[in-house]
Amino acid sequence: MNIAIIGTGNVGGALATQWSKKGHNIYLGVQDTNKFKGVELLKNEHTSVSSIGEAVKKSDTILIATPPTAIFDIIELMGDVSGKVIIDATNAIMKRPEPFATVYHCLAEQTDAKIVKCFNSTGFENMLNPKYGDDAIDMFMAGDSDKAKSVAKELALDCGFGTCIDFGKSDKVDLLEKFALSWINLAIMQGHGRNLAFKVMRR
Ligand SMILES: NC(=O)c1ccc[n+]([C@@H]2O[C@H](COP(=O)([O-])OP(=O)(O)OC[C@H]3O[C@@H](n4cnc5c(N)ncnc54)[C@H](OP(=O)(O)O)[C@@H]3O)[C@@H](O)[C@H]2O)c1
């Protein structure tokens, strides 16, 4: 896959690293190609940097891992995204992209892309290493596009997640952000530490 990474910090960096190891072409899309968080990602295989517009042009899949309020600038800079898959990994927990509840809702209203909320519900360390002993933790996704969900699932499996569980359609996007807040509550607010994760058990 050709993947644009917009937001090359903790989350974008972890996923860019995992996906480059699987042979995907990674196009980092940054505001300033001379100075950006994650410059060390250029040491990864199949990885290059350019403007956001150039990275998007070269890609069929786009990861957004920035502060949620940056989405308005990013939509302008991305240019035409019709038919492309956008994976929204943001959480509008501290600050919403007003008047929208989440980045997913903003993208759904303002673009013709196929959108999925995914890679938002656990810490970036778990994206770099989803293995707990012999087990692998789960990822979760929500949205209305089956195509975007199938891409997100493939990329979650490429990271080493056990599976990527369908959390529901766009009416469950808010809930998936609250699920992320539940992880933040346990890991940070309740002090259990960031080395914890969710896995669905069945019998
Ligand atoms: N940290 C986690 O474990 C975690 C887990 C799940 C989801 N999330 C969510 O993922 C998102 C990113 O979190 P993070 O921890 O990866 O943040 P981070 O390390 O601070 O990285 C943020 C990235 O966003 C870029 N950025 C900021 N404003 C931008 C703009 N206007 N246009 C383009 N790029 C812009 C920054 O680029 P510059 O270097 O150029 O400033 C940086 O690469 C947040 O919404 C967060 O809630 C985080």
JSON list of N, CA, C and O and ligand atoms in Angstrom, two decimals, residues 6-12 29-32 35-38 52 64-68 70 73-74 77 89-93 119-125 127 183 194, ligand 1:
[
{"chain": "A", "resi": 6, "resn": "ILE", "atom": "N", "xyz": [0.03, 11.67, 8.22]},
{"chain": "A", "resi": 6, "resn": "ILE", "atom": "CA", "xyz": [-0.07, 13.09, 8.59]},
{"chain": "A", "resi": 6, "resn": "ILE", "atom": "C", "xyz": [-0.15, 13.15, 10.10]},
{"chain": "A", "resi": 6, "resn": "ILE", "atom": "O", "xyz": [-1.11, 12.67, 10.71]},
{"chain": "A", "resi": 7, "resn": "GLY", "atom": "N", "xyz": [0.91, 13.72, 10.70]},
{"chain": "A", "resi": 7, "resn": "GLY", "atom": "CA", "xyz": [1.11, 13.61, 12.15]},
{"chain": "A", "resi": 7, "resn": "GLY", "atom": "C", "xyz": [2.13, 12.51, 12.35]},
{"chain": "A", "resi": 7, "resn": "GLY", "atom": "O", "xyz": [1.79, 11.31, 12.32]},
{"chain": "A", "resi": 8, "resn": "THR", "atom": "N", "xyz": [3.40, 12.92, 12.52]},
{"chain": "A", "resi": 8, "resn": "THR", "atom": "CA", "xyz": [4.50, 11.94, 12.55]},
{"chain": "A", "resi": 8, "resn": "THR", "atom": "C", "xyz": [5.09, 11.86, 13.96]},
{"chain": "A", "resi": 8, "resn": "THR", "atom": "O", "xyz": [6.29, 11.65, 14.12]},
{"chain": "A", "resi": 9, "resn": "GLY", "atom": "N", "xyz": [4.23, 12.05, 14.97]},
{"chain": "A", "resi": 9, "resn": "GLY", "atom": "CA", "xyz": [4.65, 11.99, 16.36]},
{"chain": "A", "resi": 9, "resn": "GLY", "atom": "C", "xyz": [4.56, 10.58, 16.92]},
{"chain": "A", "resi": 9, "resn": "GLY", "atom": "O", "xyz": [4.94, 9.60, 16.24]},
{"chain": "A", "resi": 10, "resn": "ASN", "atom": "N", "xyz": [4.04, 10.46, 18.14]},
{"chain": "A", "resi": 10, "resn": "ASN", "atom": "CA", "xyz": [4.00, 9.16, 18.82]},
{"chain": "A", "resi": 10, "resn": "ASN", "atom": "C", "xyz": [3.24, 8.11, 18.01]},
{"chain": "A", "resi": 10, "resn": "ASN", "atom": "O", "xyz": [3.76, 7.03, 17.72]},
{"chain": "A", "resi": 11, "resn": "VAL", "atom": "N", "xyz": [1.99, 8.44, 17.65]},
{"chain": "A", "resi": 11, "resn": "VAL", "atom": "CA", "xyz": [1.13, 7.46, 16.97]},
{"chain": "A", "resi": 11, "resn": "VAL", "atom": "C", "xyz": [1.54, 7.29, 15.51]},
{"chain": "A", "resi": 11, "resn": "VAL", "atom": "O", "xyz": [1.75, 6.16, 15.03]},
{"chain": "A", "resi": 12, "resn": "GLY", "atom": "N", "xyz": [1.68, 8.41, 14.80]},
{"chain": "A", "resi": 12, "resn": "GLY", "atom": "CA", "xyz": [2.07, 8.33, 13.39]},
{"chain": "A", "resi": 12, "resn": "GLY", "atom": "C", "xyz": [3.42, 7.64, 13.23]},
{"chain": "A", "resi": 12, "resn": "GLY", "atom": "O", "xyz": [3.61, 6.84, 12.32]},
{"chain": "A", "resi": 29, "resn": "GLY", "atom": "N", "xyz": [3.77, 13.17, 5.53]},
{"chain": "A", "resi": 29, "resn": "GLY", "atom": "CA", "xyz": [3.29, 14.48, 5.06]},
{"chain": "A", "resi": 29, "resn": "GLY", "atom": "C", "xyz": [3.40, 15.47, 6.20]},
{"chain": "A", "resi": 29, "resn": "GLY", "atom": "O", "xyz": [2.69, 15.33, 7.20]},
{"chain": "A", "resi": 30, "resn": "VAL", "atom": "N", "xyz": [4.31, 16.45, 6.06]},
{"chain": "A", "resi": 30, "resn": "VAL", "atom": "CA", "xyz": [4.60, 17.33, 7.21]},
{"chain": "A", "resi": 30, "resn": "VAL", "atom": "C", "xyz": [4.47, 18.81, 6.82]},
{"chain": "A", "resi": 30, "resn": "VAL", "atom": "O", "xyz": [4.47, 19.15, 5.64]},
{"chain": "A", "resi": 31, "resn": "GLN", "atom": "N", "xyz": [4.40, 19.65, 7.85]},
{"chain": "A", "resi": 31, "resn": "GLN", "atom": "CA", "xyz": [4.24, 21.09, 7.62]},
{"chain": "A", "resi": 31, "resn": "GLN", "atom": "C", "xyz": [5.56, 21.69, 7.15]},
{"chain": "A", "resi": 31, "resn": "GLN", "atom": "O", "xyz": [5.57, 22.58, 6.31]},
{"chain": "A", "resi": 32, "resn": "ASP", "atom": "N", "xyz": [6.68, 21.23, 7.72]},
{"chain": "A", "resi": 32, "resn": "ASP", "atom": "CA", "xyz": [8.00, 21.77, 7.37]},
{"chain": "A", "resi": 32, "resn": "ASP", "atom": "C", "xyz": [8.96, 20.60, 7.20]},
{"chain": "A", "resi": 32, "resn": "ASP", "atom": "O", "xyz": [9.33, 19.95, 8.18]},
{"chain": "A", "resi": 35, "resn": "LYS", "atom": "N", "xyz": [12.06, 20.47, 9.45]},
{"chain": "A", "resi": 35, "resn": "LYS", "atom": "CA", "xyz": [11.97, 20.40, 10.92]},
{"chain": "A", "resi": 35, "resn": "LYS", "atom": "C", "xyz": [10.62, 19.79, 11.28]},
{"chain": "A", "resi": 35, "resn": "LYS", "atom": "O", "xyz": [9.57, 20.44, 11.10]},
{"chain": "A", "resi": 36, "resn": "PHE", "atom": "N", "xyz": [10.62, 18.55, 11.71]},
{"chain": "A", "resi": 36, "resn": "PHE", "atom": "CA", "xyz": [9.35, 17.91, 12.11]},
{"chain": "A", "resi": 36, "resn": "PHE", "atom": "C", "xyz": [9.63, 16.80, 13.10]},
{"chain": "A", "resi": 36, "resn": "PHE", "atom": "O", "xyz": [10.71, 16.17, 13.10]},
{"chain": "A", "resi": 37, "resn": "LYS", "atom": "N", "xyz": [8.66, 16.56, 13.99]},
{"chain": "A", "resi": 37, "resn": "LYS", "atom": "CA", "xyz": [8.77, 15.46, 14.94]},
{"chain": "A", "resi": 37, "resn": "LYS", "atom": "C", "xyz": [8.79, 14.16, 14.15]},
{"chain": "A", "resi": 37, "resn": "LYS", "atom": "O", "xyz": [7.97, 13.98, 13.25]},
{"chain": "A", "resi": 38, "resn": "GLY", "atom": "N", "xyz": [9.71, 13.26, 14.46]},
{"chain": "A", "resi": 38, "resn": "GLY", "atom": "CA", "xyz": [9.74, 11.97, 13.77]},
{"chain": "A", "resi": 38, "resn": "GLY", "atom": "C", "xyz": [10.71, 11.93, 12.60]},
{"chain": "A", "resi": 38, "resn": "GLY", "atom": "O", "xyz": [10.62, 11.04, 11.76]},
{"chain": "A", "resi": 52, "resn": "ILE", "atom": "N", "xyz": [2.27, 17.84, 2.85]},
{"chain": "A", "resi": 52, "resn": "ILE", "atom": "CA", "xyz": [1.06, 17.03, 3.06]},
{"chain": "A", "resi": 52, "resn": "ILE", "atom": "C", "xyz": [0.38, 16.75, 1.72]},
{"chain": "A", "resi": 52, "resn": "ILE", "atom": "O", "xyz": [-0.02, 15.61, 1.43]},
{"chain": "A", "resi": 64, "resn": "ILE", "atom": "N", "xyz": [-4.37, 9.95, 9.79]},
{"chain": "A", "resi": 64, "resn": "ILE", "atom": "CA", "xyz": [-4.33, 11.25, 10.46]},
{"chain": "A", "resi": 64, "resn": "ILE", "atom": "C", "xyz": [-4.11, 11.02, 11.94]},
{"chain": "A", "resi": 64, "resn": "ILE", "atom": "O", "xyz": [-4.94, 10.39, 12.62]},
{"chain": "A", "resi": 65, "resn": "ALA", "atom": "N", "xyz": [-2.96, 11.51, 12.44]},
{"chain": "A", "resi": 65, "resn": "ALA", "atom": "CA", "xyz": [-2.58, 11.33, 13.85]},
{"chain": "A", "resi": 65, "resn": "ALA", "atom": "C", "xyz": [-2.02, 12.64, 14.37]},
{"chain": "A", "resi": 65, "resn": "ALA", "atom": "O", "xyz": [-0.84, 12.76, 14.68]},
{"chain": "A", "resi": 66, "resn": "THR", "atom": "N", "xyz": [-2.88, 13.65, 14.40]},
{"chain": "A", "resi": 66, "resn": "THR", "atom": "CA", "xyz": [-2.50, 15.00, 14.82]},
{"chain": "A", "resi": 66, "resn": "THR", "atom": "C", "xyz": [-3.45, 15.45, 15.94]},
{"chain": "A", "resi": 66, "resn": "THR", "atom": "O", "xyz": [-4.45, 14.77, 16.20]},
{"chain": "A", "resi": 67, "resn": "PRO", "atom": "N", "xyz": [-3.19, 16.60, 16.56]},
{"chain": "A", "resi": 67, "resn": "PRO", "atom": "CA", "xyz": [-4.22, 17.17, 17.42]},
{"chain": "A", "resi": 67, "resn": "PRO", "atom": "C", "xyz": [-5.49, 17.36, 16.59]},
{"chain": "A", "resi": 67, "resn": "PRO", "atom": "O", "xyz": [-5.41, 17.79, 15.42]},
{"chain": "A", "resi": 68, "resn": "PRO", "atom": "N", "xyz": [-6.67, 17.06, 17.14]},
{"chain": "A", "resi": 68, "resn": "PRO", "atom": "CA", "xyz": [-7.92, 17.11, 16.37]},
{"chain": "A", "resi": 68, "resn": "PRO", "atom": "C", "xyz": [-8.20, 18.46, 15.71]},
{"chain": "A", "resi": 68, "resn": "PRO", "atom": "O", "xyz": [-8.70, 18.52, 14.60]},
{"chain": "A", "resi": 70, "resn": "ALA", "atom": "N", "xyz": [-6.30, 20.44, 14.30]},
{"chain": "A", "resi": 70, "resn": "ALA", "atom": "CA", "xyz": [-5.49, 20.69, 13.09]},
{"chain": "A", "resi": 70, "resn": "ALA", "atom": "C", "xyz": [-6.24, 20.25, 11.83]},
{"chain": "A", "resi": 70, "resn": "ALA", "atom": "O", "xyz": [-5.79, 20.53, 10.71]},
{"chain": "A", "resi": 73, "resn": "ASP", "atom": "N", "xyz": [-6.99, 22.77, 8.78]},
{"chain": "A", "resi": 73, "resn": "ASP", "atom": "CA", "xyz": [-5.82, 23.09, 7.93]},
{"chain": "A", "resi": 73, "resn": "ASP", "atom": "C", "xyz": [-5.46, 21.88, 7.07]},
{"chain": "A", "resi": 73, "resn": "ASP", "atom": "O", "xyz": [-5.13, 22.01, 5.89]},
{"chain": "A", "resi": 74, "resn": "ILE", "atom": "N", "xyz": [-5.51, 20.70, 7.67]},
{"chain": "A", "resi": 74, "resn": "ILE", "atom": "CA", "xyz": [-5.10, 19.48, 6.96]},
{"chain": "A", "resi": 74, "resn": "ILE", "atom": "C", "xyz": [-6.03, 19.21, 5.77]},
{"chain": "A", "resi": 74, "resn": "ILE", "atom": "O", "xyz": [-5.57, 18.85, 4.68]},
{"chain": "A", "resi": 77, "resn": "LEU", "atom": "N", "xyz": [-4.91, 21.33, 3.00]},
{"chain": "A", "resi": 77, "resn": "LEU", "atom": "CA", "xyz": [-3.60, 20.96, 2.45]},
{"chain": "A", "resi": 77, "resn": "LEU", "atom": "C", "xyz": [-3.63, 19.62, 1.71]},
{"chain": "A", "resi": 77, "resn": "LEU", "atom": "O", "xyz": [-2.82, 19.39, 0.81]},
{"chain": "A", "resi": 89, "resn": "ALA", "atom": "N", "xyz": [-6.99, 8.49, 13.58]},
{"chain": "A", "resi": 89, "resn": "ALA", "atom": "CA", "xyz": [-6.49, 7.93, 14.85]},
{"chain": "A", "resi": 89, "resn": "ALA", "atom": "C", "xyz": [-6.57, 8.94, 15.99]},
{"chain": "A", "resi": 89, "resn": "ALA", "atom": "O", "xyz": [-6.02, 8.71, 17.06]},
{"chain": "A", "resi": 90, "resn": "THR", "atom": "N", "xyz": [-7.25, 10.06, 15.75]},
{"chain": "A", "resi": 90, "resn": "THR", "atom": "CA", "xyz": [-7.25, 11.14, 16.75]},
{"chain": "A", "resi": 90, "resn": "THR", "atom": "C", "xyz": [-8.29, 10.88, 17.84]},
{"chain": "A", "resi": 90, "resn": "THR", "atom": "O", "xyz": [-9.23, 10.11, 17.66]},
{"chain": "A", "resi": 91, "resn": "ASN", "atom": "N", "xyz": [-8.12, 11.58, 18.95]},
{"chain": "A", "resi": 91, "resn": "ASN", "atom": "CA", "xyz": [-9.13, 11.58, 20.01]},
{"chain": "A", "resi": 91, "resn": "ASN", "atom": "C", "xyz": [-9.40, 13.02, 20.40]},
{"chain": "A", "resi": 91, "resn": "ASN", "atom": "O", "xyz": [-8.49, 13.73, 20.82]},
{"chain": "A", "resi": 92, "resn": "ALA", "atom": "N", "xyz": [-10.66, 13.42, 20.25]},
{"chain": "A", "resi": 92, "resn": "ALA", "atom": "CA", "xyz": [-11.04, 14.79, 20.59]},
{"chain": "A", "resi": 92, "resn": "ALA", "atom": "C", "xyz": [-11.46, 14.85, 22.06]},
{"chain": "A", "resi": 92, "resn": "ALA", "atom": "O", "xyz": [-12.59, 15.19, 22.38]},
{"chain": "A", "resi": 93, "resn": "ILE", "atom": "N", "xyz": [-10.52, 14.47, 22.90]},
{"chain": "A", "resi": 93, "resn": "ILE", "atom": "CA", "xyz": [-10.86, 14.35, 24.32]},
{"chain": "A", "resi": 93, "resn": "ILE", "atom": "C", "xyz": [-10.67, 15.69, 25.03]},
{"chain": "A", "resi": 93, "resn": "ILE", "atom": "O", "xyz": [-11.54, 16.13, 25.77]},
{"chain": "A", "resi": 119, "resn": "PHE", "atom": "N", "xyz": [-7.03, 2.83, 15.45]},
{"chain": "A", "resi": 119, "resn": "PHE", "atom": "CA", "xyz": [-5.72, 3.13, 16.06]},
{"chain": "A", "resi": 119, "resn": "PHE", "atom": "C", "xyz": [-5.79, 4.30, 17.05]},
{"chain": "A", "resi": 119, "resn": "PHE", "atom": "O", "xyz": [-4.81, 5.01, 17.24]},
{"chain": "A", "resi": 120, "resn": "ASN", "atom": "N", "xyz": [-6.98, 4.51, 17.64]},
{"chain": "A", "resi": 120, "resn": "ASN", "atom": "CA", "xyz": [-7.12, 5.59, 18.63]},
{"chain": "A", "resi": 120, "resn": "ASN", "atom": "C", "xyz": [-7.28, 5.05, 20.05]},
{"chain": "A", "resi": 120, "resn": "ASN", "atom": "O", "xyz": [-7.22, 5.80, 21.00]},
{"chain": "A", "resi": 121, "resn": "SER", "atom": "N", "xyz": [-7.51, 3.72, 20.18]},
{"chain": "A", "resi": 121, "resn": "SER", "atom": "CA", "xyz": [-8.03, 3.22, 21.46]},
{"chain": "A", "resi": 121, "resn": "SER", "atom": "C", "xyz": [-6.99, 2.60, 22.37]},
{"chain": "A", "resi": 121, "resn": "SER", "atom": "O", "xyz": [-7.35, 2.02, 23.39]},
{"chain": "A", "resi": 122, "resn": "THR", "atom": "N", "xyz": [-5.71, 2.74, 22.00]},
{"chain": "A", "resi": 122, "resn": "THR", "atom": "CA", "xyz": [-4.67, 2.25, 22.90]},
{"chain": "A", "resi": 122, "resn": "THR", "atom": "C", "xyz": [-3.44, 3.14, 22.77]},
{"chain": "A", "resi": 122, "resn": "THR", "atom": "O", "xyz": [-3.36, 3.96, 21.83]},
{"chain": "A", "resi": 123, "resn": "GLY", "atom": "N", "xyz": [-2.49, 2.99, 23.67]},
{"chain": "A", "resi": 123, "resn": "GLY", "atom": "CA", "xyz": [-1.29, 3.83, 23.64]},
{"chain": "A", "resi": 123, "resn": "GLY", "atom": "C", "xyz": [-0.38, 3.46, 22.48]},
{"chain": "A", "resi": 123, "resn": "GLY", "atom": "O", "xyz": [-0.38, 2.33, 22.00]},
{"chain": "A", "resi": 124, "resn": "PHE", "atom": "N", "xyz": [0.44, 4.42, 22.06]},
{"chain": "A", "resi": 124, "resn": "PHE", "atom": "CA", "xyz": [1.31, 4.19, 20.89]},
{"chain": "A", "resi": 124, "resn": "PHE", "atom": "C", "xyz": [2.31, 3.06, 21.15]},
{"chain": "A", "resi": 124, "resn": "PHE", "atom": "O", "xyz": [2.71, 2.37, 20.22]},
{"chain": "A", "resi": 125, "resn": "GLU", "atom": "N", "xyz": [2.66, 2.85, 22.43]},
{"chain": "A", "resi": 125, "resn": "GLU", "atom": "CA", "xyz": [3.62, 1.76, 22.75]},
{"chain": "A", "resi": 125, "resn": "GLU", "atom": "C", "xyz": [2.99, 0.41, 22.36]},
{"chain": "A", "resi": 125, "resn": "GLU", "atom": "O", "xyz": [3.70, -0.50, 21.92]},
{"chain": "A", "resi": 127, "resn": "MET", "atom": "N", "xyz": [0.96, 0.00, 19.93]},
{"chain": "A", "resi": 127, "resn": "MET", "atom": "CA", "xyz": [0.96, -0.10, 18.46]},
{"chain": "A", "resi": 127, "resn": "MET", "atom": "C", "xyz": [2.34, -0.58, 17.98]},
{"chain": "A", "resi": 127, "resn": "MET", "atom": "O", "xyz": [2.44, -1.34, 17.02]},
{"chain": "A", "resi": 183, "resn": "TRP", "atom": "N", "xyz": [-9.17, 3.67, 28.31]},
{"chain": "A", "resi": 183, "resn": "TRP", "atom": "CA", "xyz": [-7.77, 3.22, 28.38]},
{"chain": "A", "resi": 183, "resn": "TRP", "atom": "C", "xyz": [-6.92, 4.28, 29.09]},
{"chain": "A", "resi": 183, "resn": "TRP", "atom": "O", "xyz": [-6.13, 3.98, 29.98]},
{"chain": "A", "resi": 194, "resn": "ARG", "atom": "N", "xyz": [1.10, 2.42, 31.23]},
{"chain": "A", "resi": 194, "resn": "ARG", "atom": "CA", "xyz": [0.73, 2.33, 29.81]},
{"chain": "A", "resi": 194, "resn": "ARG", "atom": "C", "xyz": [0.88, 0.93, 29.23]},
{"chain": "A", "resi": 194, "resn": "ARG", "atom": "O", "xyz": [0.47, 0.69, 28.10]},
{"chain": "B", "resi": 1, "resn": "LIG", "atom": "N1", "xyz": [-0.13, 9.22, 22.28]},
{"chain": "B", "resi": 1, "resn": "LIG", "atom": "C1", "xyz": [-0.89, 8.13, 22.23]},
{"chain": "B", "resi": 1, "resn": "LIG", "atom": "O1", "xyz": [-0.56, 7.07, 22.80]},
{"chain": "B", "resi": 1, "resn": "LIG", "atom": "C2", "xyz": [-2.17, 8.17, 21.43]},
{"chain": "B", "resi": 1, "resn": "LIG", "atom": "C3", "xyz": [-2.89, 6.97, 21.26]},
{"chain": "B", "resi": 1, "resn": "LIG", "atom": "C4", "xyz": [-4.04, 6.97, 20.48]},
{"chain": "B", "resi": 1, "resn": "LIG", "atom": "C5", "xyz": [-4.46, 8.14, 19.87]},
{"chain": "B", "resi": 1, "resn": "LIG", "atom": "N2", "xyz": [-3.77, 9.30, 20.08]},
{"chain": "B", "resi": 1, "resn": "LIG", "atom": "C6", "xyz": [-4.23, 10.52, 19.37]},
{"chain": "B", "resi": 1, "resn": "LIG", "atom": "O2", "xyz": [-3.39, 10.66, 18.23]},
{"chain": "B", "resi": 1, "resn": "LIG", "atom": "C7", "xyz": [-3.19, 12.04, 17.94]},
{"chain": "B", "resi": 1, "resn": "LIG", "atom": "C8", "xyz": [-1.69, 12.32, 17.93]},
{"chain": "B", "resi": 1, "resn": "LIG", "atom": "O3", "xyz": [-1.13, 12.01, 19.19]},
{"chain": "B", "resi": 1, "resn": "LIG", "atom": "P1", "xyz": [0.45, 11.87, 19.37]},
{"chain": "B", "resi": 1, "resn": "LIG", "atom": "O4", "xyz": [0.67, 11.47, 20.78]},
{"chain": "B", "resi": 1, "resn": "LIG", "atom": "O5", "xyz": [1.00, 11.06, 18.26]},
{"chain": "B", "resi": 1, "resn": "LIG", "atom": "O6", "xyz": [0.89, 13.42, 19.18]},
{"chain": "B", "resi": 1, "resn": "LIG", "atom": "P2", "xyz": [2.35, 14.03, 18.97]},
{"chain": "B", "resi": 1, "resn": "LIG", "atom": "O7", "xyz": [3.41, 13.03, 19.28]},
{"chain": "B", "resi": 1, "resn": "LIG", "atom": "O8", "xyz": [2.35, 15.33, 19.70]},
{"chain": "B", "resi": 1, "resn": "LIG", "atom": "O9", "xyz": [2.39, 14.32, 17.38]},
{"chain": "B", "resi": 1, "resn": "LIG", "atom": "C9", "xyz": [1.52, 15.24, 16.79]},
{"chain": "B", "resi": 1, "resn": "LIG", "atom": "C10", "xyz": [1.87, 15.37, 15.34]},
{"chain": "B", "resi": 1, "resn": "LIG", "atom": "O10", "xyz": [0.89, 16.23, 14.74]},
{"chain": "B", "resi": 1, "resn": "LIG", "atom": "C11", "xyz": [1.57, 17.14, 13.88]},
{"chain": "B", "resi": 1, "resn": "LIG", "atom": "N3", "xyz": [0.78, 18.35, 13.73]},
{"chain": "B", "resi": 1, "resn": "LIG", "atom": "C12", "xyz": [0.38, 19.22, 14.68]},
{"chain": "B", "resi": 1, "resn": "LIG", "atom": "N4", "xyz": [-0.35, 20.22, 14.13]},
{"chain": "B", "resi": 1, "resn": "LIG", "atom": "C13", "xyz": [-0.38, 19.96, 12.78]},
{"chain": "B", "resi": 1, "resn": "LIG", "atom": "C14", "xyz": [-0.95, 20.65, 11.67]},
{"chain": "B", "resi": 1, "resn": "LIG", "atom": "N5", "xyz": [-1.66, 21.79, 11.82]},
{"chain": "B", "resi": 1, "resn": "LIG", "atom": "N6", "xyz": [-0.79, 20.10, 10.44]},
{"chain": "B", "resi": 1, "resn": "LIG", "atom": "C15", "xyz": [-0.09, 18.94, 10.28]},
{"chain": "B", "resi": 1, "resn": "LIG", "atom": "N7", "xyz": [0.48, 18.26, 11.30]},
{"chain": "B", "resi": 1, "resn": "LIG", "atom": "C16", "xyz": [0.33, 18.79, 12.53]},
{"chain": "B", "resi": 1, "resn": "LIG", "atom": "C17", "xyz": [2.90, 17.40, 14.58]},
{"chain": "B", "resi": 1, "resn": "LIG", "atom": "O11", "xyz": [3.78, 17.87, 13.61]},
{"chain": "B", "resi": 1, "resn": "LIG", "atom": "P3", "xyz": [5.04, 18.84, 13.88]},
{"chain": "B", "resi": 1, "resn": "LIG", "atom": "O12", "xyz": [6.15, 17.98, 14.36]},
{"chain": "B", "resi": 1, "resn": "LIG", "atom": "O13", "xyz": [5.31, 19.44, 12.56]},
{"chain": "B", "resi": 1, "resn": "LIG", "atom": "O14", "xyz": [4.57, 19.84, 14.91]},
{"chain": "B", "resi": 1, "resn": "LIG", "atom": "C18", "xyz": [3.25, 16.00, 15.07]},
{"chain": "B", "resi": 1, "resn": "LIG", "atom": "O15", "xyz": [3.85, 15.26, 14.05]},
{"chain": "B", "resi": 1, "resn": "LIG", "atom": "C19", "xyz": [-3.96, 12.84, 19.00]},
{"chain": "B", "resi": 1, "resn": "LIG", "atom": "O16", "xyz": [-5.22, 13.17, 18.48]},
{"chain": "B", "resi": 1, "resn": "LIG", "atom": "C20", "xyz": [-4.11, 11.83, 20.15]},
{"chain": "B", "resi": 1, "resn": "LIG", "atom": "O17", "xyz": [-5.28, 12.07, 20.91]},
{"chain": "B", "resi": 1, "resn": "LIG", "atom": "C21", "xyz": [-2.63, 9.34, 20.83]}
]
